[in-house]
Tab-separated table of C-alpha atoms in Angstrom:
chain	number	residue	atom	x	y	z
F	1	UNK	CA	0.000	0.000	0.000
F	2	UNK	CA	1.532	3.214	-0.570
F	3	UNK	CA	-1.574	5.818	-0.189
F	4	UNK	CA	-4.398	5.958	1.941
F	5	UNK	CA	-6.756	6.069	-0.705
F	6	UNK	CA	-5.752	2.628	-1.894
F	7	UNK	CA	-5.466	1.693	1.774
F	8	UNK	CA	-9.000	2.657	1.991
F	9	UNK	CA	-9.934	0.661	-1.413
F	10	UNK	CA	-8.109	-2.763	-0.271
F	11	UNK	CA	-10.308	-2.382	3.298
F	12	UNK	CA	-13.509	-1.552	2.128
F	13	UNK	CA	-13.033	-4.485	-0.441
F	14	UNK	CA	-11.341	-6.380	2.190
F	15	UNK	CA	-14.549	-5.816	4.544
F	16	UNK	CA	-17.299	-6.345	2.375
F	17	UNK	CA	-19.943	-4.513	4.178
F	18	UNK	CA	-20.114	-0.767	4.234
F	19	UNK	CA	-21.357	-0.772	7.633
F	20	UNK	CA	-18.088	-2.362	9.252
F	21	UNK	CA	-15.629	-0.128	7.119
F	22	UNK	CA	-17.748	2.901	8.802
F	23	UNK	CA	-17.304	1.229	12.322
F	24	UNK	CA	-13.966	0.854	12.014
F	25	UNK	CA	-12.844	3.589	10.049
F	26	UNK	CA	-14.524	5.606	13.406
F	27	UNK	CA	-12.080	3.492	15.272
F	28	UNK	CA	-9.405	4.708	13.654
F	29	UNK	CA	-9.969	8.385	13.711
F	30	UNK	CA	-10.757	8.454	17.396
F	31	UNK	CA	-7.603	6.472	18.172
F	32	UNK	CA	-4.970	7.866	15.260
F	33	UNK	CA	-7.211	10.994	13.790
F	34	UNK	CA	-6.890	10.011	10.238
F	35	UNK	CA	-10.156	9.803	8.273
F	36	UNK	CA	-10.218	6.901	5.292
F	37	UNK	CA	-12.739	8.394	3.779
F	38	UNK	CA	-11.655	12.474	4.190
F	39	UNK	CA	-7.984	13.104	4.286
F	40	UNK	CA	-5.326	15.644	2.408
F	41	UNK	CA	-3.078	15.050	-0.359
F	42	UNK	CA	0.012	15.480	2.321
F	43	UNK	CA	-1.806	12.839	4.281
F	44	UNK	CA	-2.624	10.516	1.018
F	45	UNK	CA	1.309	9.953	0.251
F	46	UNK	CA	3.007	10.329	4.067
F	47	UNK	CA	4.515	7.259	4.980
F	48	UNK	CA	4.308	8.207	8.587
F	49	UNK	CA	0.037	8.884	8.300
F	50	UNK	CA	-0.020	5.609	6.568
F	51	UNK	CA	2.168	3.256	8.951
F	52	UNK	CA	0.074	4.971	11.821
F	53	UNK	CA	-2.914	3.604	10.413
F	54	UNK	CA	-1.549	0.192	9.157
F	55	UNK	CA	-0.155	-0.647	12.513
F	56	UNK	CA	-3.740	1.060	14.001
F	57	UNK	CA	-5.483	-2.223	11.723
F	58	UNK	CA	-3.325	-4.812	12.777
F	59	UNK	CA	-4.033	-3.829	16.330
F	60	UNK	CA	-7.285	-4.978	15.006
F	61	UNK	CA	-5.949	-7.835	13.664
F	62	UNK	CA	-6.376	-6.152	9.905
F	63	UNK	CA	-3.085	-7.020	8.362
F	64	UNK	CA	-3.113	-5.209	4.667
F	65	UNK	CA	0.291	-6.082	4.116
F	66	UNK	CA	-1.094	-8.951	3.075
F	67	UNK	CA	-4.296	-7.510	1.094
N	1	UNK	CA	-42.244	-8.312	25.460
N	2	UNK	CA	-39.295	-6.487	27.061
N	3	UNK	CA	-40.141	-5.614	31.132
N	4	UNK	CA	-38.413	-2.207	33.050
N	5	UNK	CA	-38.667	-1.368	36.451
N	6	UNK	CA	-37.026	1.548	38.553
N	7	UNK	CA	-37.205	1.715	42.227
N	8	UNK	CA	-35.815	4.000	45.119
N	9	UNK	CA	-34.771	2.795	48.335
N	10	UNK	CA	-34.611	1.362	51.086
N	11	UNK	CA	-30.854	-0.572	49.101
N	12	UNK	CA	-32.601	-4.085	51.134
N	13	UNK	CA	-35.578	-3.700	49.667
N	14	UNK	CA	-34.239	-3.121	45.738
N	15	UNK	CA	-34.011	-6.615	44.588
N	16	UNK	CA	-37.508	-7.411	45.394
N	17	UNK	CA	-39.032	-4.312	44.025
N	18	UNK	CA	-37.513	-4.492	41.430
N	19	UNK	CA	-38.246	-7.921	40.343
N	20	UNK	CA	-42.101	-7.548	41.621
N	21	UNK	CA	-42.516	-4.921	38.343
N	22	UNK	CA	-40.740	-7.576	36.288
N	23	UNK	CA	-43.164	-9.906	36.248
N	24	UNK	CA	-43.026	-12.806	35.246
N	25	UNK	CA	-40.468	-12.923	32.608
N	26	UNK	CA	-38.336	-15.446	34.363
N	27	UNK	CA	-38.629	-17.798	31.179
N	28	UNK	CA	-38.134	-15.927	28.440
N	29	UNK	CA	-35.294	-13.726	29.862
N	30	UNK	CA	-32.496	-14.085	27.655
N	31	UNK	CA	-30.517	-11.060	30.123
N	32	UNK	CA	-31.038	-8.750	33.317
N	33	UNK	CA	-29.330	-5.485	32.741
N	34	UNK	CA	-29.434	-3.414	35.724
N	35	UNK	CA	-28.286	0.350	37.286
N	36	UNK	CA	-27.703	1.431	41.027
N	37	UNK	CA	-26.987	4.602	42.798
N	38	UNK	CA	-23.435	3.646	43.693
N	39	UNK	CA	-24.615	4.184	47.418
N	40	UNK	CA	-26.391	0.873	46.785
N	41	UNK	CA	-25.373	-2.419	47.531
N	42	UNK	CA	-24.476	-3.494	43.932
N	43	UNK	CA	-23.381	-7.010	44.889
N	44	UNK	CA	-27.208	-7.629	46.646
N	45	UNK	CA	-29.030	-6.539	43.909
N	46	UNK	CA	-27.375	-8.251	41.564
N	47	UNK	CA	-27.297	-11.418	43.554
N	48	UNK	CA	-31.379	-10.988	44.422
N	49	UNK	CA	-31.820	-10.842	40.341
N	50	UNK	CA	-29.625	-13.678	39.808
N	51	UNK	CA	-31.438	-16.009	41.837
N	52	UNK	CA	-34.796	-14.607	40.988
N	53	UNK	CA	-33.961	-15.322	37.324
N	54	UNK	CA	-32.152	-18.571	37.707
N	55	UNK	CA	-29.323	-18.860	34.957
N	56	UNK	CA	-30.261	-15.492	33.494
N	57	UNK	CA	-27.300	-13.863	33.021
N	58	UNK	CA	-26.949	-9.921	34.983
N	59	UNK	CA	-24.883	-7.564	34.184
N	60	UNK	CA	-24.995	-3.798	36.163
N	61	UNK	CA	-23.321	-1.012	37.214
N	62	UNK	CA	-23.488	1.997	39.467
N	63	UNK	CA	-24.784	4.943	38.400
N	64	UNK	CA	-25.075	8.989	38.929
N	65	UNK	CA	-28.889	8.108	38.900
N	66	UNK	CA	-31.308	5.569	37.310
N	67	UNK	CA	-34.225	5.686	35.167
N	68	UNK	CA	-36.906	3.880	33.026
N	69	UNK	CA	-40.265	4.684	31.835
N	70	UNK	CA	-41.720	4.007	35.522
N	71	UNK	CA	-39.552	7.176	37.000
N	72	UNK	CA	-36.069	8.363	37.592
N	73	UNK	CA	-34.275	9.961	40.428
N	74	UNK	CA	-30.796	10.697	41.403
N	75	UNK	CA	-31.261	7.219	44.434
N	76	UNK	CA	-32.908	4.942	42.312
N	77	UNK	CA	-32.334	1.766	40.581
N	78	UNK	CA	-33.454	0.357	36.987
N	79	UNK	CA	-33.308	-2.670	35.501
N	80	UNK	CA	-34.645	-4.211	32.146
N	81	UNK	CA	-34.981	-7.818	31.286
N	82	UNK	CA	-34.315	-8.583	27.449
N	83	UNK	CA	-36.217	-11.783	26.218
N	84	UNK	CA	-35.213	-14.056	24.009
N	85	UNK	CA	-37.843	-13.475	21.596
N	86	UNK	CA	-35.459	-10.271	21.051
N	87	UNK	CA	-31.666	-11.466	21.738
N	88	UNK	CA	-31.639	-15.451	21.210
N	89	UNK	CA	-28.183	-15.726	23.084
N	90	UNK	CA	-26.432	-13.574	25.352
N	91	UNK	CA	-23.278	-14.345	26.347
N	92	UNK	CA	-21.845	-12.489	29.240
N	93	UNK	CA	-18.147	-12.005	30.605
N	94	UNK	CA	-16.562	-9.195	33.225
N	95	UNK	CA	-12.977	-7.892	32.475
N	96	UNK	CA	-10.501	-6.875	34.738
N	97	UNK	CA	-8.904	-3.805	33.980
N	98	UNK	CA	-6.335	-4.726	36.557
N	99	UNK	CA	-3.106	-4.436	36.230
N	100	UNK	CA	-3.457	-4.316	32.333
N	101	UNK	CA	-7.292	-3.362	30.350
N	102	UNK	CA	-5.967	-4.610	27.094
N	103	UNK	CA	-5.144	-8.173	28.763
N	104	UNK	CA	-8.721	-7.903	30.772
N	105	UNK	CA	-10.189	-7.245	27.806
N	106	UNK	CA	-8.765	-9.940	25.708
N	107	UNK	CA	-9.144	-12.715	28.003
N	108	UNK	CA	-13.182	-11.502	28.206
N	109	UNK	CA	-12.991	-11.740	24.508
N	110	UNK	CA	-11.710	-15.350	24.708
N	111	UNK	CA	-14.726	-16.136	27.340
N	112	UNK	CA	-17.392	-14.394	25.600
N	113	UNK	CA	-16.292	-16.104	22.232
N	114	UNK	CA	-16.305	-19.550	23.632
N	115	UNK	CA	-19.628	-19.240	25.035
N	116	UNK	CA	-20.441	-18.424	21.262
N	117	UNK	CA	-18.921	-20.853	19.770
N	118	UNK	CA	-17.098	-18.446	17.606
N	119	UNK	CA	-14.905	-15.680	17.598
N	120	UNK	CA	-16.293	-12.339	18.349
N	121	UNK	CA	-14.201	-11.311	15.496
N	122	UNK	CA	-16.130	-13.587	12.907
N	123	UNK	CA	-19.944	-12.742	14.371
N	124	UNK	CA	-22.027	-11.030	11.534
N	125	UNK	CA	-21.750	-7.291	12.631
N	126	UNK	CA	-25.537	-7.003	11.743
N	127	UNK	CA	-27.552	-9.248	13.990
N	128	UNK	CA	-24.732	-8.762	16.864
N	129	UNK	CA	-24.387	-5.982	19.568
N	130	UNK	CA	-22.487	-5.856	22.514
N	131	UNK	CA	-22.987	-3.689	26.090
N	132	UNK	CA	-20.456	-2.639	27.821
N	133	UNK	CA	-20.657	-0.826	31.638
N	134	UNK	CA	-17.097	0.224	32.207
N	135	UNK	CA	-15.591	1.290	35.759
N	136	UNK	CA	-15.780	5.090	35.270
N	137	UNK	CA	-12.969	6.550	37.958
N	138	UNK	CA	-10.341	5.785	36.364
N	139	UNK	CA	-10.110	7.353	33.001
N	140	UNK	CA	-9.571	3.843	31.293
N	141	UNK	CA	-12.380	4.262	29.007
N	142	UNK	CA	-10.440	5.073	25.764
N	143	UNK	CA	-8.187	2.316	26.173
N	144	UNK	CA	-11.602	-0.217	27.284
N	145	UNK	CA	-12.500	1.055	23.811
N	146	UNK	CA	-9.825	0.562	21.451
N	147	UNK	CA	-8.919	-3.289	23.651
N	148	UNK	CA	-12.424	-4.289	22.305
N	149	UNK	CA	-11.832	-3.115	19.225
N	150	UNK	CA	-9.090	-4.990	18.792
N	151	UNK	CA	-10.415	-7.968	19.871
N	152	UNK	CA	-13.786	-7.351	17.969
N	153	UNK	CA	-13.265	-4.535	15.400
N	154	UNK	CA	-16.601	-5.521	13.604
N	155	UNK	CA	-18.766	-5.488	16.201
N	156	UNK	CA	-20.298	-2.671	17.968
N	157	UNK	CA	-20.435	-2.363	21.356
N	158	UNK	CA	-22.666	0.368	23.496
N	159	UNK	CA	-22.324	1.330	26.712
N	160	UNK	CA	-21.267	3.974	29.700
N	161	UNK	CA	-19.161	4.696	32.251
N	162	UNK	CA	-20.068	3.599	35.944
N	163	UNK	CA	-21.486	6.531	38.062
N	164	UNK	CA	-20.577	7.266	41.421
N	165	UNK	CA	-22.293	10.731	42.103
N	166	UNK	CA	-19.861	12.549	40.234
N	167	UNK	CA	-16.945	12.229	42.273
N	168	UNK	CA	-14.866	10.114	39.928
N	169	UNK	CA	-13.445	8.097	42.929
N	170	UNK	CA	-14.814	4.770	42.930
N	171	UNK	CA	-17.256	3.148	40.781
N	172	UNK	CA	-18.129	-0.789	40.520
N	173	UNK	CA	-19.505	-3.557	37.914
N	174	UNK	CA	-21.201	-6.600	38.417
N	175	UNK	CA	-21.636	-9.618	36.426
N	176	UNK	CA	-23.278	-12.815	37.196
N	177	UNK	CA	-22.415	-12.824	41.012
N	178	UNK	CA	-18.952	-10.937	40.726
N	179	UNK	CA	-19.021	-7.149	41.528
N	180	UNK	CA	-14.914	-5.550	40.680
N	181	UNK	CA	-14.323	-2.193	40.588
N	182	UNK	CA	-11.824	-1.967	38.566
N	183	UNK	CA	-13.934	-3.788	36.062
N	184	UNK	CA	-15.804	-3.787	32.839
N	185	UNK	CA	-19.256	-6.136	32.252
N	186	UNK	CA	-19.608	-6.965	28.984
N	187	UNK	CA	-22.415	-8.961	27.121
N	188	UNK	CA	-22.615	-9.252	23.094
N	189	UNK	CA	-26.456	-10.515	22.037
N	190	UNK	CA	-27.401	-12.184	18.787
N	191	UNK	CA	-30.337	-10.143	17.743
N	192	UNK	CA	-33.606	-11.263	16.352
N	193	UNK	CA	-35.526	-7.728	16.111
N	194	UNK	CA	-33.733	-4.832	14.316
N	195	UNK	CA	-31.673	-3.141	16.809
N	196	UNK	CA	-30.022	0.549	16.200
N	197	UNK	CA	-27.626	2.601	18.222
N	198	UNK	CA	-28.905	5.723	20.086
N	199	UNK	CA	-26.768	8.633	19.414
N	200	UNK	CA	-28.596	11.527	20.894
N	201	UNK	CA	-26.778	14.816	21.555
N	202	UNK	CA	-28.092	18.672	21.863
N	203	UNK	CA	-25.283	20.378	20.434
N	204	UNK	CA	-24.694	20.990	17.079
N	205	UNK	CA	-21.973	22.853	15.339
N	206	UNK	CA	-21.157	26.618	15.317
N	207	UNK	CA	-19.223	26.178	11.938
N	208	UNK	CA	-16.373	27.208	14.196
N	209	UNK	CA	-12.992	24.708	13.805
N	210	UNK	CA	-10.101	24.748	16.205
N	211	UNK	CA	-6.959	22.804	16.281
N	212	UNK	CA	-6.241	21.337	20.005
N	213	UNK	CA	-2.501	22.339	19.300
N	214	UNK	CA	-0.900	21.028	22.761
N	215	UNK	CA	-1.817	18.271	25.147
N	216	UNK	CA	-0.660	16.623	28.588
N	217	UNK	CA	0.609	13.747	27.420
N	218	UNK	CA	-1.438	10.815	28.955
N	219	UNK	CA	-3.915	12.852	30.559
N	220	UNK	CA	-7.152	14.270	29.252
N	221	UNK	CA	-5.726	17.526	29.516
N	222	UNK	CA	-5.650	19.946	27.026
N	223	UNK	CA	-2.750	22.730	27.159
N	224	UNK	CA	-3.215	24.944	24.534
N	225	UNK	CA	-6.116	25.445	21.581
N	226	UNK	CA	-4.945	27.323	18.109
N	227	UNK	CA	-1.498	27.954	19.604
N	228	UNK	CA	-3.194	29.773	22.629
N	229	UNK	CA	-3.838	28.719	26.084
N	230	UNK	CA	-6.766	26.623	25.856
N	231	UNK	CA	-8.619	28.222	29.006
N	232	UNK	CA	-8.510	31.637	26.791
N	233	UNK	CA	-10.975	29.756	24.249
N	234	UNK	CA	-13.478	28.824	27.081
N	235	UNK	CA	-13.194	32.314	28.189
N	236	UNK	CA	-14.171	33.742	25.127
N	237	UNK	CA	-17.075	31.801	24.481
N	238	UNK	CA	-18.373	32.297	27.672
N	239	UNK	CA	-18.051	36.232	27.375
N	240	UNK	CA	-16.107	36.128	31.389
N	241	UNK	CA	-12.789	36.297	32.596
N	242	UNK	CA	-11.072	32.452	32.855
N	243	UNK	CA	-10.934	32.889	36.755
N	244	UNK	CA	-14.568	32.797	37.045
N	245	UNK	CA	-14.975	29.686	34.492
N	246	UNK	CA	-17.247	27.235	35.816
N	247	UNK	CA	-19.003	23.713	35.349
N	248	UNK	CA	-21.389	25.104	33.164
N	249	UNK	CA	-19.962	27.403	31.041
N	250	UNK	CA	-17.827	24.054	29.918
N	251	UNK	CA	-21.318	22.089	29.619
N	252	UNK	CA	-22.631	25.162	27.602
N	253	UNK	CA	-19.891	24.834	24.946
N	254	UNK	CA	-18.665	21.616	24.193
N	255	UNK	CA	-16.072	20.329	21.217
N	256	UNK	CA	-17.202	18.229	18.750
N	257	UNK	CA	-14.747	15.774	17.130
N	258	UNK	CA	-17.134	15.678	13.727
N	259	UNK	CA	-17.642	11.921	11.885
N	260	UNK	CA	-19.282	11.684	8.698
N	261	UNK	CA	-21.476	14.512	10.082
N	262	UNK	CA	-22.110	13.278	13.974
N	263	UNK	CA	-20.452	14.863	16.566
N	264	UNK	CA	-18.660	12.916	19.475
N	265	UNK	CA	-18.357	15.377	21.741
N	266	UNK	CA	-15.522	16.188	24.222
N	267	UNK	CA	-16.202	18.633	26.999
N	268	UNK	CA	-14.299	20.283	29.398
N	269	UNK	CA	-14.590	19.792	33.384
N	270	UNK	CA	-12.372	22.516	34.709
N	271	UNK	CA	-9.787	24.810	34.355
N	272	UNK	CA	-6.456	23.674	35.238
N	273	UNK	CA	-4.086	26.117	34.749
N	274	UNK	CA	-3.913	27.597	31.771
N	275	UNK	CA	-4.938	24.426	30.340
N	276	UNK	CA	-8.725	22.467	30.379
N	277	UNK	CA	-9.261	19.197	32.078
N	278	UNK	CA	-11.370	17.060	29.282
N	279	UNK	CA	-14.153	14.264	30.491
N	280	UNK	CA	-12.572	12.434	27.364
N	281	UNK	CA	-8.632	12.471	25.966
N	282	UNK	CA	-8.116	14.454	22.736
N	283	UNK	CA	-5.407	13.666	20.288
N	284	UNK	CA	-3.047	16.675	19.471
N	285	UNK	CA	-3.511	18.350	16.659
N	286	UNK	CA	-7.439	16.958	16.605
N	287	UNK	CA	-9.402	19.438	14.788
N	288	UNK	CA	-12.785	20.176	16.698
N	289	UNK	CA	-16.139	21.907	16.329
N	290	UNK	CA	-16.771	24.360	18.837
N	291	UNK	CA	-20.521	23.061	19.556
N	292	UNK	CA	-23.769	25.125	20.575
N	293	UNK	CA	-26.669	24.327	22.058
N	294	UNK	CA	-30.324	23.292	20.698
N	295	UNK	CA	-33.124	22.501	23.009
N	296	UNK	CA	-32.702	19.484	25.256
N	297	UNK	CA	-36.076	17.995	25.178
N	298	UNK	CA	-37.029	18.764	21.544
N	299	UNK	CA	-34.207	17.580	20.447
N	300	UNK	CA	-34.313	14.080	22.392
N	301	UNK	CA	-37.931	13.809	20.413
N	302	UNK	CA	-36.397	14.650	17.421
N	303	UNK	CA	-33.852	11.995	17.615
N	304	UNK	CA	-36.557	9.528	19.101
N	305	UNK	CA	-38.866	10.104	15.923
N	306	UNK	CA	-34.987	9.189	13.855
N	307	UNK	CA	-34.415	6.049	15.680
N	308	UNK	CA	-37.956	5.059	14.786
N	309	UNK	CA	-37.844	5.434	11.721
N	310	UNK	CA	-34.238	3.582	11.744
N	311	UNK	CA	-36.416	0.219	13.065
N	312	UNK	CA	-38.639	0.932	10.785
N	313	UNK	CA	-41.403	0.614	14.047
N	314	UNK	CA	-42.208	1.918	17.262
N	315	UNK	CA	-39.178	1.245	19.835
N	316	UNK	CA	-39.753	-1.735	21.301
N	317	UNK	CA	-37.543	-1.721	24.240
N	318	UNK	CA	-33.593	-0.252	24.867
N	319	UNK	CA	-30.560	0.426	27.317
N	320	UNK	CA	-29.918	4.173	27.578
N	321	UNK	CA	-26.870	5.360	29.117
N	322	UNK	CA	-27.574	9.149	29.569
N	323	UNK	CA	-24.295	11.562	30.403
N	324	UNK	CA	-24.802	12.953	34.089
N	325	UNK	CA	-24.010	16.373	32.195
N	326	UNK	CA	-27.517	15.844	30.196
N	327	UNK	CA	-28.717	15.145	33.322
N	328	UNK	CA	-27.566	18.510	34.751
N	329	UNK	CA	-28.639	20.293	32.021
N	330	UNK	CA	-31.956	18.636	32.296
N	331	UNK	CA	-32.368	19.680	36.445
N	332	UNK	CA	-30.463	23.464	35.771
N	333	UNK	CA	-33.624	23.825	32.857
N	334	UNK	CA	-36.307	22.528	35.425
N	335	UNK	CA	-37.107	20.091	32.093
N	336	UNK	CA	-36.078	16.626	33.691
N	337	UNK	CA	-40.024	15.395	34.055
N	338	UNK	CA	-40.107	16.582	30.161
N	339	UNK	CA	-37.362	15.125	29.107
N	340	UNK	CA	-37.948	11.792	30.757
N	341	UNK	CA	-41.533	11.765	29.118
N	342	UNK	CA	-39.670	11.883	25.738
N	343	UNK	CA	-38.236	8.392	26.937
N	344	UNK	CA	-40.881	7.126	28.564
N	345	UNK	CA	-42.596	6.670	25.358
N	346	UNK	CA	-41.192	3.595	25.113
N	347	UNK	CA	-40.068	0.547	27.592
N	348	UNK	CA	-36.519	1.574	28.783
N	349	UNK	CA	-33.723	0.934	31.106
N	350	UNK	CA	-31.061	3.780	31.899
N	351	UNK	CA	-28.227	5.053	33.706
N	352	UNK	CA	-27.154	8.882	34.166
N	353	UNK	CA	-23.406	8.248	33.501
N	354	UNK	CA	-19.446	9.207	34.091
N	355	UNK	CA	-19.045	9.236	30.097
N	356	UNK	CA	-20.935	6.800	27.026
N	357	UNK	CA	-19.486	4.399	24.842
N	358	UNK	CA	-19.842	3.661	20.721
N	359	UNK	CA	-17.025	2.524	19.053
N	360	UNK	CA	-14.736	5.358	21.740
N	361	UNK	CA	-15.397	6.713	24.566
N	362	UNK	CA	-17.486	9.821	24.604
N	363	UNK	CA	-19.390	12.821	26.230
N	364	UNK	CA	-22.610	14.647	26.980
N	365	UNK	CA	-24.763	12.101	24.481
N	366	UNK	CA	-27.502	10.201	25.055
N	367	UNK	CA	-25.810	6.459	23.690
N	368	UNK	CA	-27.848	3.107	23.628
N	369	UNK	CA	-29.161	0.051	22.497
N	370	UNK	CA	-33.059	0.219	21.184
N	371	UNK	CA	-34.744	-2.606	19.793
N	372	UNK	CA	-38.160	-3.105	17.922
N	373	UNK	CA	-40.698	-5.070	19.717
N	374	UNK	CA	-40.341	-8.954	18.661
């Protein structure tokens, strides 16, 4: 993965159901404050935004390494 | 059909009152959920239930104050009794937050998934719901919150902070004959009725943004707001010096962390320094919605008619944990009798709490579990 918009694409696709991606992208911005489905272009490309929300998922037990 | 009852003292006496306007649901009671002034003897109401409904489970906690649709008061006790026709299995499970939540939490997981059969992880999202009643002293919500999400990160669970009149000094939980205090009860129900989550909150945004520039690291402080000191913000909005900020001027003007158009609210307790003590931890460099007020009781309706519509149905029962700042609100307006009509429209079971839970811990909401009628 090397933006958080294909982050986001792999997990929604990953999740299936709308519903969960919502729960959990909630999840994420209350615990790292990055929004899958409203961030900046600086946040799109940073590798630091996206490793804090990769290692946020496999907290969760999301790997998307592997995706 | 789903069966409340509230009663007020004397704490001996609970049990029995309680379970004399329960009726007799002792077969078809698929849980006991139940809420205690904290000057209550937790572990003897919960016990009287538990025997009363032999092999029900019971989960409770203490509370700021108690309500249902039969009354509510600031000593009182509720309790609601969810049948199967509505939750098929309940599987219940208390965490000990104890030297480590995350590990509490996780081994709960592991309890609550064998008694499932599955893991939490794999349950469909859509016909399962979890409650939560979470110790509230100890600030230990947010990480209560992001344990279970890591153990279930589909699956939403509901719920509120123990009360303990306000003093944020010792709260308990109970569950199925253990009461810990530095605990969490959880339950997660299969659902055979639609179910929706209660997200009711009187504050909407000023279209005002600010940027929570500096915190206290590992505190729920907050040390500075747009680069200034944050007390100067509170101070502004409430049109008075920051030595005479009080309670409600930080009621009055909450901050609204804004997702997908709901606000989960964080709101100030006091002035420390030249910094604000949150109810809630806010991350640094969180962008917030300075929030205003809209009418409590109007607004409860309004967001009664929503969750209606949600079931598609009249609501058929639910578990309402409602902040002890509402609460305040409610008594400072002289509107607590309306606002507890607006509920009473519909079987209930609630707790005036130390904080709510949905997916994080938050403030100054109305959260819950409601349920169509089976």
């Amino acid at each position: 993965m090397t933006s958080l918009e294909s982050l986001a694409e792999g997990l929604r696709k990953q999740l299936g159901v709308a519903a969960v991606f919502n729960s959990i992208n909630t999840r994420l911005i209350i615990q790292t404050g990055i929004n899958l489905k409203k961030f900046t272009p600086e946040q799109n490309k940073d590798p630091a935004t996206l490793m804090k929300v990769t290692d946020g998922l496999r907290k969760m037990g999301i790997d998307m390494e592997a995706a | 059909m789903t069966r409340t009852a509230f009663a007020a003292g004397p704490g001996g006496t609970l049990a029995k009152t309680l379970i004399d306007q329960l009726g007799d649901t002792r077969t078809n009671a698929a849980l006991v959920v139940f809420f205690a002034h904290v000057d209550f003897d937790g572990q003897l109401i919960g016990d009287g239930l538990r025997a009363h409904f032999s092999g029900v489970p019971v989960i409770g906690c203490s509370a700021n104050g108690a309500f249902s649709e039969h009354g509510f008061g600031k000593s009182g006790c509720s309790a609601i009794v969810i049948t199967r026709d509505v939750a098929p299995r309940v599987a219940v499970a208390m965490a000990h937050l104890d030297p480590d939540a995350h590990a509490g939490i996780a081994r709960a997981g592991v309890e609550l998934s064998r008694a499932f059969g599955a893991s939490l992880r794999e349950l469909d999202a859509e016909r399962h719901v979890g409650l939560m009643l979470v110790e509230g002293a100890t600030q230990r919500e947010e990480v209560v919150n992001e344990a279970l999400g890591n153990v279930a990160p589909a699956l939403r669970f509901v719920g509120g902070s123990a009360g303990d009149d306000i003093q944020f000094k010792r709260t308990w939980a109970y569950c199925n004959g253990e009461l810990g205090y530095d605990a969490c009860s959880l339950a997660v129900l299969e659902m055979a009725v639609p179910f929706g989550i209660v997200q009711a909150c009187n504050m909407v945004s000023s279209g005002r943004v600010v940027e929570v520039t500096r915190v206290e690291p590992g505190t729920r402080i907050i040390r500075e707001i747009d680069g200034r000191p944050a007390v100067q913000l509170f101070a502004e909005l409430a049109g008075k010096p920051s030595a005479e900020l009080g309670f409600v001027d930080f009621l009055t003007h909450p901050l609204g962390l804004m997702i997908d158009g709901a606000p989960w609210l964080r709101s100030g307790v006091r002035v420390d320094g030249e910094g604000v003590l949150f109810a809630c931890s806010v991350l640094e460099g969180a962008k917030l919605d300075v929030m205003r007020g809209v009418e409590l009781v109007a607004n409860t309706q309004e967001q009664r008619l929503a969750i209606e519509q949600q079931l598609g149905g009249p609501i058929g029962g639910a578990v309402l944990f409602n902040c002890a700042y509402r609460m305040l609100e409610a008594q400072i307006k002289g509107s607590e009798a309306a606002y507890h009509a607006v509920l009473s429209t519909f079987p209930h079971a609630g707790i005036h709490t130390n904080g709510e839970s949905y997916l994080g811990h938050i403030n100054q909401t109305l959260t819950g579990l409601a349920f169509r009628a089976s």
